[in-house]
Amino acid sequence: MTTVDTRKAAPRRSVNLHAIGPLAALVVLLLIGMALNDNFLSYSNLTNVLARSAFIGIIAVGMTFVITAGGLDLSVGSMAAFVAGVMILSMNALLPTMGLGVGVILVGILVGLLSGLFGGAINGLLITRGRIEAFIVTLGTMGIYRSLITWLADGGTLSLNYELSGVYRPVYYGTVLGISWPILVFALVAIGGEIVMRHTRFGRHCAAIGSNEQVAKYSAVNVMRVRMATYLLLGILVGVATVMYVPRLGSASAATGVLWELEAIAAVIIGGTMLKGGFGRVWGTVVGVLILGLIGNILNLTDLVSPYLNGAIQGVIIILAVVLQRGGLKAH
């Protein structure tokens, strides 16, 4: 009897440690930030971190579903740059006929969302119908989107009309009760994503496919449809993130969205979602986004390490997170 009880208790401790780990890391980062800079916990600094992290956070929520279902998408940063370019070109082209006003902005937002959805559909169709590995497909589309935005900008930068940019600015800089729109949208997307992942058939099917695709098929799960839906969801969330990003700078270039895919994947893995699929949690992804955002913020405030090494630090974090996941699985 004693042996059976011990066997039952061990997995619970493993799961709890697996869940507490990201939260503990977040608390440690907050304490380090407080110790290194007096302004770290100021309202302006924290809201700035959240607003800048919102773009990655919105995309990372979609990436959580893709990875949970056993997929991967390396093209999200390049896709965001392409979507931003298409939005800017569309709004500039419509300005002479539609005039300066909210109508042009609404059309631009619709173009951004549809462009993101289209990009997700292309990836999803090639992976599901074309039966090509997700890594290969999204590596290819990453190069395609980055080249397209470079071509559209003629190697330079696409800029939104100055007056139109002033009309669009409140989408990023505007606030509701002191909270900026990117933070609010990120919060809504995260809450919705957590509900879908935990309490809907779609979320359960994503986990089932990532865990064992053949068993999922035998359980009457439409694997192709669910996997396609994850890429469509990620695509439209790339569109949402880009819609919030464009008014920040009012421009797009080949440098837009660089390393966004790395940050999104890092946030998902840090948050506890299994890289091989089968288990995912959106709330953990949100914690992962905050961890990455705070690391970058601490580097900027303290000058301990060059901000140019931020990508290297994120790469190390991804490797460590995967190593810890494997260690947790072996212990389990």
mmCIF file of C-alpha atoms in Angstrom:
data_model
loop_
_atom_site.group_PDB
_atom_site.id
_atom_site.type_symbol
_atom_site.label_atom_id
_atom_site.label_comp_id
_atom_site.label_asym_id
_atom_site.label_seq_id
_atom_site.Cartn_x
_atom_site.Cartn_y
_atom_site.Cartn_z
ATOM 1 C CA MET A 1 0.000 0.000 0.000
ATOM 2 C CA THR A 2 2.814 2.395 0.838
ATOM 3 C CA THR A 3 4.456 1.806 -2.541
ATOM 4 C CA VAL A 4 1.237 2.588 -4.422
ATOM 5 C CA ASP A 5 0.677 5.839 -2.493
ATOM 6 C CA THR A 6 4.223 7.004 -3.219
ATOM 7 C CA ARG A 7 3.793 6.260 -6.888
ATOM 8 C CA LYS A 8 0.649 8.367 -7.031
ATOM 9 C CA ALA A 9 2.144 11.291 -5.154
ATOM 10 C CA ALA A 10 5.307 11.595 -7.260
ATOM 11 C CA PRO A 11 3.611 12.695 -10.504
ATOM 12 C CA ARG A 12 1.660 15.364 -8.632
ATOM 13 C CA ARG A 13 4.881 16.864 -7.266
ATOM 14 C CA SER A 14 6.434 16.756 -10.764
ATOM 15 C CA VAL A 15 3.454 18.468 -12.354
ATOM 16 C CA ASN A 16 3.326 21.103 -9.631
ATOM 17 C CA LEU A 17 7.014 21.894 -10.010
ATOM 18 C CA HIS A 18 6.558 22.066 -13.762
ATOM 19 C CA ALA A 19 3.760 24.612 -13.298
ATOM 20 C CA ILE A 20 5.465 26.658 -10.587
ATOM 21 C CA GLY A 21 8.797 26.957 -12.417
ATOM 22 C CA PRO A 22 7.849 29.792 -14.835
ATOM 23 C CA LEU A 23 6.056 31.705 -12.077
ATOM 24 C CA ALA A 24 9.084 31.365 -9.784
ATOM 25 C CA ALA A 25 11.348 32.630 -12.574
ATOM 26 C CA LEU A 26 9.057 35.625 -13.082
ATOM 27 C CA VAL A 27 9.160 36.487 -9.370
ATOM 28 C CA VAL A 28 12.962 36.188 -9.331
ATOM 29 C CA LEU A 29 13.212 38.550 -12.304
ATOM 30 C CA LEU A 30 10.960 41.079 -10.578
ATOM 31 C CA LEU A 31 13.153 40.951 -7.460
ATOM 32 C CA ILE A 32 16.323 41.354 -9.531
ATOM 33 C CA GLY A 33 14.829 44.307 -11.387
ATOM 34 C CA MET A 34 13.793 45.969 -8.140
ATOM 35 C CA ALA A 35 17.285 45.522 -6.695
ATOM 36 C CA LEU A 36 19.053 46.917 -9.771
ATOM 37 C CA ASN A 37 16.863 49.913 -10.595
ATOM 38 C CA ASP A 38 14.547 52.024 -8.437
ATOM 39 C CA ASN A 39 12.280 52.847 -11.382
ATOM 40 C CA PHE A 40 11.828 49.233 -12.426
ATOM 41 C CA LEU A 41 8.415 48.818 -10.771
ATOM 42 C CA SER A 42 7.150 52.243 -11.805
ATOM 43 C CA TYR A 43 3.813 52.279 -13.610
ATOM 44 C CA SER A 44 5.299 53.849 -16.735
ATOM 45 C CA ASN A 45 8.070 51.250 -16.985
ATOM 46 C CA LEU A 46 5.816 48.228 -16.437
ATOM 47 C CA THR A 47 3.157 49.440 -18.880
ATOM 48 C CA ASN A 48 5.903 50.129 -21.413
ATOM 49 C CA VAL A 49 7.175 46.550 -21.017
ATOM 50 C CA LEU A 50 3.657 45.152 -21.376
ATOM 51 C CA ALA A 51 2.839 47.270 -24.424
ATOM 52 C CA ARG A 52 6.076 46.291 -26.194
ATOM 53 C CA SER A 53 5.533 42.626 -25.281
ATOM 54 C CA ALA A 54 1.922 42.597 -26.463
ATOM 55 C CA PHE A 55 2.816 41.972 -30.126
ATOM 56 C CA ILE A 56 4.869 38.886 -29.302
ATOM 57 C CA GLY A 57 2.284 37.832 -26.722
ATOM 58 C CA ILE A 58 -0.612 37.890 -29.181
ATOM 59 C CA ILE A 59 1.388 35.815 -31.692
ATOM 60 C CA ALA A 60 2.652 33.465 -28.956
ATOM 61 C CA VAL A 61 -0.929 32.579 -27.957
ATOM 62 C CA GLY A 62 -1.522 31.321 -31.496
ATOM 63 C CA MET A 63 1.876 29.587 -31.500
ATOM 64 C CA THR A 64 0.817 27.711 -28.345
ATOM 65 C CA PHE A 65 -1.976 25.967 -30.259
ATOM 66 C CA VAL A 66 0.308 25.172 -33.221
ATOM 67 C CA ILE A 67 3.030 23.649 -31.023
ATOM 68 C CA THR A 68 0.524 21.816 -28.809
ATOM 69 C CA ALA A 69 -0.808 20.106 -31.950
ATOM 70 C CA GLY A 70 2.729 19.029 -32.865
ATOM 71 C CA GLY A 71 3.412 21.818 -35.376
ATOM 72 C CA LEU A 72 5.792 24.750 -35.693
ATOM 73 C CA ASP A 73 5.841 28.102 -37.496
ATOM 74 C CA LEU A 74 9.089 29.916 -38.245
ATOM 75 C CA SER A 75 7.470 32.462 -40.563
ATOM 76 C CA VAL A 76 5.499 34.657 -38.135
ATOM 77 C CA GLY A 77 8.060 37.494 -37.967
ATOM 78 C CA SER A 78 8.442 37.697 -41.731
ATOM 79 C CA MET A 79 4.688 37.344 -42.154
ATOM 80 C CA ALA A 80 4.128 40.286 -39.796
ATOM 81 C CA ALA A 81 6.541 42.421 -41.847
ATOM 82 C CA PHE A 82 4.735 41.492 -45.068
ATOM 83 C CA VAL A 83 1.296 42.148 -43.543
ATOM 84 C CA ALA A 84 2.487 45.552 -42.283
ATOM 85 C CA GLY A 85 3.766 46.431 -45.744
ATOM 86 C CA VAL A 86 0.511 45.403 -47.445
ATOM 87 C CA MET A 87 -1.481 47.431 -44.895
ATOM 88 C CA ILE A 88 0.597 50.562 -45.452
ATOM 89 C CA LEU A 89 0.454 50.292 -49.247
ATOM 90 C CA SER A 90 -3.318 49.737 -49.127
ATOM 91 C CA MET A 91 -4.040 52.690 -46.848
ATOM 92 C CA ASN A 92 -1.769 55.035 -48.809
ATOM 93 C CA ALA A 93 -3.437 53.969 -52.066
ATOM 94 C CA LEU A 94 -6.958 54.481 -50.674
ATOM 95 C CA LEU A 95 -6.229 57.890 -49.151
ATOM 96 C CA PRO A 96 -6.853 59.979 -52.340
ATOM 97 C CA THR A 97 -10.269 58.389 -52.961
ATOM 98 C CA MET A 98 -11.524 57.799 -49.408
ATOM 99 C CA GLY A 99 -9.992 60.889 -47.836
ATOM 100 C CA LEU A 100 -8.354 61.310 -44.452
ATOM 101 C CA GLY A 101 -10.527 59.542 -41.890
ATOM 102 C CA VAL A 102 -11.330 56.452 -39.892
ATOM 103 C CA GLY A 103 -12.675 54.644 -42.969
ATOM 104 C CA VAL A 104 -9.205 54.213 -44.458
ATOM 105 C CA ILE A 105 -7.915 52.900 -41.126
ATOM 106 C CA LEU A 106 -10.743 50.359 -40.866
ATOM 107 C CA VAL A 107 -10.054 49.100 -44.383
ATOM 108 C CA GLY A 108 -6.350 48.865 -43.538
ATOM 109 C CA ILE A 109 -7.139 46.852 -40.411
ATOM 110 C CA LEU A 110 -9.352 44.505 -42.440
ATOM 111 C CA VAL A 111 -6.571 44.094 -45.018
ATOM 112 C CA GLY A 112 -4.127 43.269 -42.207
ATOM 113 C CA LEU A 113 -6.387 40.626 -40.683
ATOM 114 C CA LEU A 114 -7.166 39.035 -44.052
ATOM 115 C CA SER A 115 -3.486 39.066 -45.044
ATOM 116 C CA GLY A 116 -2.558 37.283 -41.813
ATOM 117 C CA LEU A 117 -5.359 34.771 -42.338
ATOM 118 C CA PHE A 118 -4.162 34.191 -45.909
ATOM 119 C CA GLY A 119 -0.582 33.615 -44.716
ATOM 120 C CA GLY A 120 -1.784 31.120 -42.123
ATOM 121 C CA ALA A 121 -3.908 29.371 -44.750
ATOM 122 C CA ILE A 122 -0.917 29.005 -47.100
ATOM 123 C CA ASN A 123 1.176 27.424 -44.339
ATOM 124 C CA GLY A 124 -1.688 25.207 -43.198
ATOM 125 C CA LEU A 125 -2.555 23.948 -46.695
ATOM 126 C CA LEU A 126 1.050 23.110 -47.558
ATOM 127 C CA ILE A 127 1.442 21.227 -44.267
ATOM 128 C CA THR A 128 -1.896 19.398 -44.236
ATOM 129 C CA ARG A 129 -2.800 18.928 -47.914
ATOM 130 C CA GLY A 130 0.735 19.034 -49.272
ATOM 131 C CA ARG A 131 1.986 16.772 -46.457
ATOM 132 C CA ILE A 132 5.230 18.734 -46.141
ATOM 133 C CA GLU A 133 6.999 19.057 -42.790
ATOM 134 C CA ALA A 134 6.027 22.213 -40.905
ATOM 135 C CA PHE A 135 9.678 23.124 -40.392
ATOM 136 C CA ILE A 136 10.366 23.051 -44.141
ATOM 137 C CA VAL A 137 7.165 24.894 -45.111
ATOM 138 C CA THR A 138 7.530 27.727 -42.630
ATOM 139 C CA LEU A 139 11.277 28.035 -43.221
ATOM 140 C CA GLY A 140 10.443 28.535 -46.887
ATOM 141 C CA THR A 141 7.619 31.011 -46.318
ATOM 142 C CA MET A 142 9.814 32.901 -43.848
ATOM 143 C CA GLY A 143 12.222 33.617 -46.687
ATOM 144 C CA ILE A 144 9.404 34.372 -49.129
ATOM 145 C CA TYR A 145 7.664 36.939 -46.905
ATOM 146 C CA ARG A 146 10.944 38.633 -45.969
ATOM 147 C CA SER A 147 11.917 38.892 -49.636
ATOM 148 C CA LEU A 148 8.482 40.198 -50.611
ATOM 149 C CA ILE A 149 8.545 43.046 -48.088
ATOM 150 C CA THR A 150 12.093 43.922 -49.204
ATOM 151 C CA TRP A 151 10.870 44.006 -52.818
ATOM 152 C CA LEU A 152 7.767 46.049 -51.993
ATOM 153 C CA ALA A 153 9.903 48.569 -50.099
ATOM 154 C CA ASP A 154 12.540 48.518 -52.881
ATOM 155 C CA GLY A 155 15.146 47.680 -50.274
ATOM 156 C CA GLY A 156 14.130 50.612 -48.073
ATOM 157 C CA THR A 157 11.162 51.472 -45.858
ATOM 158 C CA LEU A 158 7.446 51.746 -46.539
ATOM 159 C CA SER A 159 5.999 54.685 -44.598
ATOM 160 C CA LEU A 160 2.372 55.445 -43.842
ATOM 161 C CA ASN A 161 1.151 58.887 -44.938
ATOM 162 C CA TYR A 162 2.068 61.338 -42.167
ATOM 163 C CA GLU A 163 -1.455 62.710 -41.624
ATOM 164 C CA LEU A 164 -2.959 59.226 -41.820
ATOM 165 C CA SER A 165 -0.399 58.025 -39.311
ATOM 166 C CA GLY A 166 -1.706 60.673 -36.893
ATOM 167 C CA VAL A 167 -5.231 59.286 -37.219
ATOM 168 C CA TYR A 168 -3.992 55.717 -36.678
ATOM 169 C CA ARG A 169 -1.723 56.469 -33.685
ATOM 170 C CA PRO A 170 -4.429 56.070 -30.986
ATOM 171 C CA VAL A 171 -4.691 52.348 -31.827
ATOM 172 C CA TYR A 172 -1.280 51.941 -30.189
ATOM 173 C CA TYR A 173 -0.923 55.025 -27.978
ATOM 174 C CA GLY A 174 -4.563 55.398 -26.922
ATOM 175 C CA THR A 175 -5.668 54.149 -23.489
ATOM 176 C CA VAL A 176 -8.755 52.902 -21.683
ATOM 177 C CA LEU A 177 -8.668 53.690 -17.961
ATOM 178 C CA GLY A 178 -4.925 54.281 -18.291
ATOM 179 C CA ILE A 179 -4.267 50.949 -20.022
ATOM 180 C CA SER A 180 -3.048 51.028 -23.629
ATOM 181 C CA TRP A 181 -4.905 49.185 -26.381
ATOM 182 C CA PRO A 182 -2.123 46.640 -27.115
ATOM 183 C CA ILE A 183 -2.185 45.509 -23.476
ATOM 184 C CA LEU A 184 -5.977 45.204 -23.490
ATOM 185 C CA VAL A 185 -5.995 43.247 -26.759
ATOM 186 C CA PHE A 186 -3.236 40.958 -25.496
ATOM 187 C CA ALA A 187 -5.208 40.321 -22.294
ATOM 188 C CA LEU A 188 -8.390 39.503 -24.236
ATOM 189 C CA VAL A 189 -6.536 37.189 -26.630
ATOM 190 C CA ALA A 190 -4.799 35.426 -23.727
ATOM 191 C CA ILE A 191 -8.029 34.941 -21.762
ATOM 192 C CA GLY A 192 -9.832 33.676 -24.848
ATOM 193 C CA GLY A 193 -6.935 31.375 -25.704
ATOM 194 C CA GLU A 194 -6.827 29.899 -22.203
ATOM 195 C CA ILE A 195 -10.569 29.208 -22.275
ATOM 196 C CA VAL A 196 -10.354 27.563 -25.700
ATOM 197 C CA MET A 197 -7.321 25.463 -24.730
ATOM 198 C CA ARG A 198 -8.761 24.275 -21.432
ATOM 199 C CA HIS A 199 -12.514 24.088 -21.945
ATOM 200 C CA THR A 200 -13.276 23.343 -25.592
ATOM 201 C CA ARG A 201 -13.122 20.314 -27.858
ATOM 202 C CA PHE A 202 -10.690 22.153 -30.139
ATOM 203 C CA GLY A 203 -8.154 22.559 -27.331
ATOM 204 C CA ARG A 204 -8.469 18.894 -26.325
ATOM 205 C CA HIS A 205 -8.082 17.816 -29.945
ATOM 206 C CA CYS A 206 -4.895 19.905 -30.327
ATOM 207 C CA ALA A 207 -3.381 18.121 -27.322
ATOM 208 C CA ALA A 208 -4.539 14.725 -28.583
ATOM 209 C CA ILE A 209 -2.981 15.245 -32.027
ATOM 210 C CA GLY A 210 0.296 16.472 -30.559
ATOM 211 C CA SER A 211 0.422 13.554 -28.150
ATOM 212 C CA ASN A 212 -0.294 10.806 -30.689
ATOM 213 C CA GLU A 213 -1.663 11.592 -34.124
ATOM 214 C CA GLN A 214 -2.625 8.006 -34.946
ATOM 215 C CA VAL A 215 -4.541 7.517 -31.705
ATOM 216 C CA ALA A 216 -6.305 10.841 -32.328
ATOM 217 C CA LYS A 217 -7.394 9.585 -35.763
ATOM 218 C CA TYR A 218 -8.754 6.377 -34.239
ATOM 219 C CA SER A 219 -10.639 8.554 -31.737
ATOM 220 C CA ALA A 220 -12.531 10.254 -34.597
ATOM 221 C CA VAL A 221 -10.511 13.488 -34.434
ATOM 222 C CA ASN A 222 -10.267 15.220 -37.815
ATOM 223 C CA VAL A 223 -6.505 15.718 -37.627
ATOM 224 C CA MET A 224 -6.198 17.633 -40.901
ATOM 225 C CA ARG A 225 -8.968 20.080 -40.039
ATOM 226 C CA VAL A 226 -7.737 20.748 -36.505
ATOM 227 C CA ARG A 227 -4.133 21.248 -37.625
ATOM 228 C CA MET A 228 -5.290 23.575 -40.406
ATOM 229 C CA ALA A 229 -7.313 25.540 -37.842
ATOM 230 C CA THR A 230 -4.227 26.066 -35.652
ATOM 231 C CA TYR A 231 -2.362 27.713 -38.530
ATOM 232 C CA LEU A 232 -5.390 29.821 -39.464
ATOM 233 C CA LEU A 233 -5.653 30.953 -35.832
ATOM 234 C CA LEU A 234 -1.956 31.808 -35.708
ATOM 235 C CA GLY A 235 -2.203 33.669 -39.020
ATOM 236 C CA ILE A 236 -5.080 35.864 -37.931
ATOM 237 C CA LEU A 237 -3.323 36.589 -34.614
ATOM 238 C CA VAL A 238 -0.240 37.671 -36.575
ATOM 239 C CA GLY A 239 -2.637 40.034 -38.352
ATOM 240 C CA VAL A 240 -4.008 41.307 -35.020
ATOM 241 C CA ALA A 241 -0.486 41.896 -33.663
ATOM 242 C CA THR A 242 0.508 43.738 -36.832
ATOM 243 C CA VAL A 243 -2.597 45.910 -36.710
ATOM 244 C CA MET A 244 -1.500 47.010 -33.232
ATOM 245 C CA TYR A 245 2.150 47.403 -34.296
ATOM 246 C CA VAL A 246 1.845 49.551 -37.447
ATOM 247 C CA PRO A 247 0.654 52.748 -35.676
ATOM 248 C CA ARG A 248 3.641 52.547 -33.311
ATOM 249 C CA LEU A 249 6.192 53.461 -35.998
ATOM 250 C CA GLY A 250 3.992 53.966 -39.054
ATOM 251 C CA SER A 251 6.444 52.070 -41.239
ATOM 252 C CA ALA A 252 7.523 48.635 -42.410
ATOM 253 C CA SER A 253 10.799 47.301 -43.784
ATOM 254 C CA ALA A 254 12.853 44.140 -44.079
ATOM 255 C CA ALA A 255 13.889 44.696 -40.441
ATOM 256 C CA THR A 256 10.288 44.581 -39.161
ATOM 257 C CA GLY A 257 9.477 41.501 -37.086
ATOM 258 C CA VAL A 258 13.042 40.177 -37.027
ATOM 259 C CA LEU A 259 13.380 37.424 -34.370
ATOM 260 C CA TRP A 260 9.655 37.568 -33.539
ATOM 261 C CA GLU A 261 9.422 33.850 -34.301
ATOM 262 C CA LEU A 262 12.259 33.149 -31.873
ATOM 263 C CA GLU A 263 10.610 35.211 -29.135
ATOM 264 C CA ALA A 264 7.183 33.637 -29.685
ATOM 265 C CA ILE A 265 8.555 30.086 -29.616
ATOM 266 C CA ALA A 266 10.713 30.925 -26.595
ATOM 267 C CA ALA A 267 7.710 32.293 -24.689
ATOM 268 C CA VAL A 268 5.686 29.164 -25.459
ATOM 269 C CA ILE A 269 8.436 26.771 -24.366
ATOM 270 C CA ILE A 270 9.355 28.772 -21.256
ATOM 271 C CA GLY A 271 5.682 28.700 -20.274
ATOM 272 C CA GLY A 272 5.666 24.911 -20.135
ATOM 273 C CA THR A 273 4.171 23.888 -23.486
ATOM 274 C CA MET A 274 5.907 20.749 -24.725
ATOM 275 C CA LEU A 275 7.987 21.389 -27.864
ATOM 276 C CA LYS A 276 7.110 17.952 -29.228
ATOM 277 C CA GLY A 277 3.389 18.658 -28.706
ATOM 278 C CA GLY A 278 0.719 16.976 -26.618
ATOM 279 C CA PHE A 279 0.484 19.531 -23.843
ATOM 280 C CA GLY A 280 0.076 23.294 -23.882
ATOM 281 C CA ARG A 281 -1.018 26.076 -21.587
ATOM 282 C CA VAL A 282 -1.754 29.623 -22.644
ATOM 283 C CA TRP A 283 -1.328 31.132 -19.191
ATOM 284 C CA GLY A 284 2.202 29.715 -19.130
ATOM 285 C CA THR A 285 2.875 31.341 -22.494
ATOM 286 C CA VAL A 286 1.784 34.695 -21.030
ATOM 287 C CA VAL A 287 4.262 34.195 -18.180
ATOM 288 C CA GLY A 288 6.934 33.320 -20.746
ATOM 289 C CA VAL A 289 6.211 36.541 -22.662
ATOM 290 C CA LEU A 290 6.528 38.557 -19.453
ATOM 291 C CA ILE A 291 9.813 36.837 -18.579
ATOM 292 C CA LEU A 292 11.319 37.690 -21.968
ATOM 293 C CA GLY A 293 10.004 41.248 -21.789
ATOM 294 C CA LEU A 294 11.436 41.779 -18.309
ATOM 295 C CA ILE A 295 14.821 40.335 -19.297
ATOM 296 C CA GLY A 296 15.070 42.818 -22.155
ATOM 297 C CA ASN A 297 13.906 45.646 -19.910
ATOM 298 C CA ILE A 298 16.456 44.822 -17.190
ATOM 299 C CA LEU A 299 19.232 44.727 -19.797
ATOM 300 C CA ASN A 300 18.199 48.159 -21.073
ATOM 301 C CA LEU A 301 17.917 49.702 -17.605
ATOM 302 C CA THR A 302 21.118 48.338 -16.100
ATOM 303 C CA ASP A 303 23.587 47.972 -19.001
ATOM 304 C CA LEU A 304 24.791 44.706 -17.453
ATOM 305 C CA VAL A 305 24.880 43.104 -20.894
ATOM 306 C CA SER A 306 24.621 44.692 -24.314
ATOM 307 C CA PRO A 307 21.019 44.764 -25.591
ATOM 308 C CA TYR A 308 22.427 43.395 -28.856
ATOM 309 C CA LEU A 309 22.897 40.083 -27.045
ATOM 310 C CA ASN A 310 19.181 39.820 -26.285
ATOM 311 C CA GLY A 311 18.689 37.288 -29.093
ATOM 312 C CA ALA A 312 21.576 35.179 -27.774
ATOM 313 C CA ILE A 313 20.075 35.199 -24.285
ATOM 314 C CA GLN A 314 16.693 34.139 -25.674
ATOM 315 C CA GLY A 315 18.366 31.292 -27.573
ATOM 316 C CA VAL A 316 20.049 30.089 -24.379
ATOM 317 C CA ILE A 317 16.723 30.285 -22.541
ATOM 318 C CA ILE A 318 15.018 28.123 -25.202
ATOM 319 C CA ILE A 319 17.737 25.464 -24.908
ATOM 320 C CA LEU A 320 17.560 25.484 -21.099
ATOM 321 C CA ALA A 321 13.765 25.292 -21.131
ATOM 322 C CA VAL A 322 13.829 22.234 -23.413
ATOM 323 C CA VAL A 323 16.533 20.584 -21.279
ATOM 324 C CA LEU A 324 14.456 21.178 -18.144
ATOM 325 C CA GLN A 325 11.365 19.774 -19.883
ATOM 326 C CA ARG A 326 13.216 16.587 -20.748
ATOM 327 C CA GLY A 327 14.531 16.321 -17.205
ATOM 328 C CA GLY A 328 10.985 16.740 -15.885
ATOM 329 C CA LEU A 329 9.708 14.015 -18.221
ATOM 330 C CA LYS A 330 12.432 11.584 -17.112
ATOM 331 C CA ALA A 331 11.638 12.313 -13.476
ATOM 332 C CA HIS A 332 7.944 11.827 -14.221
#
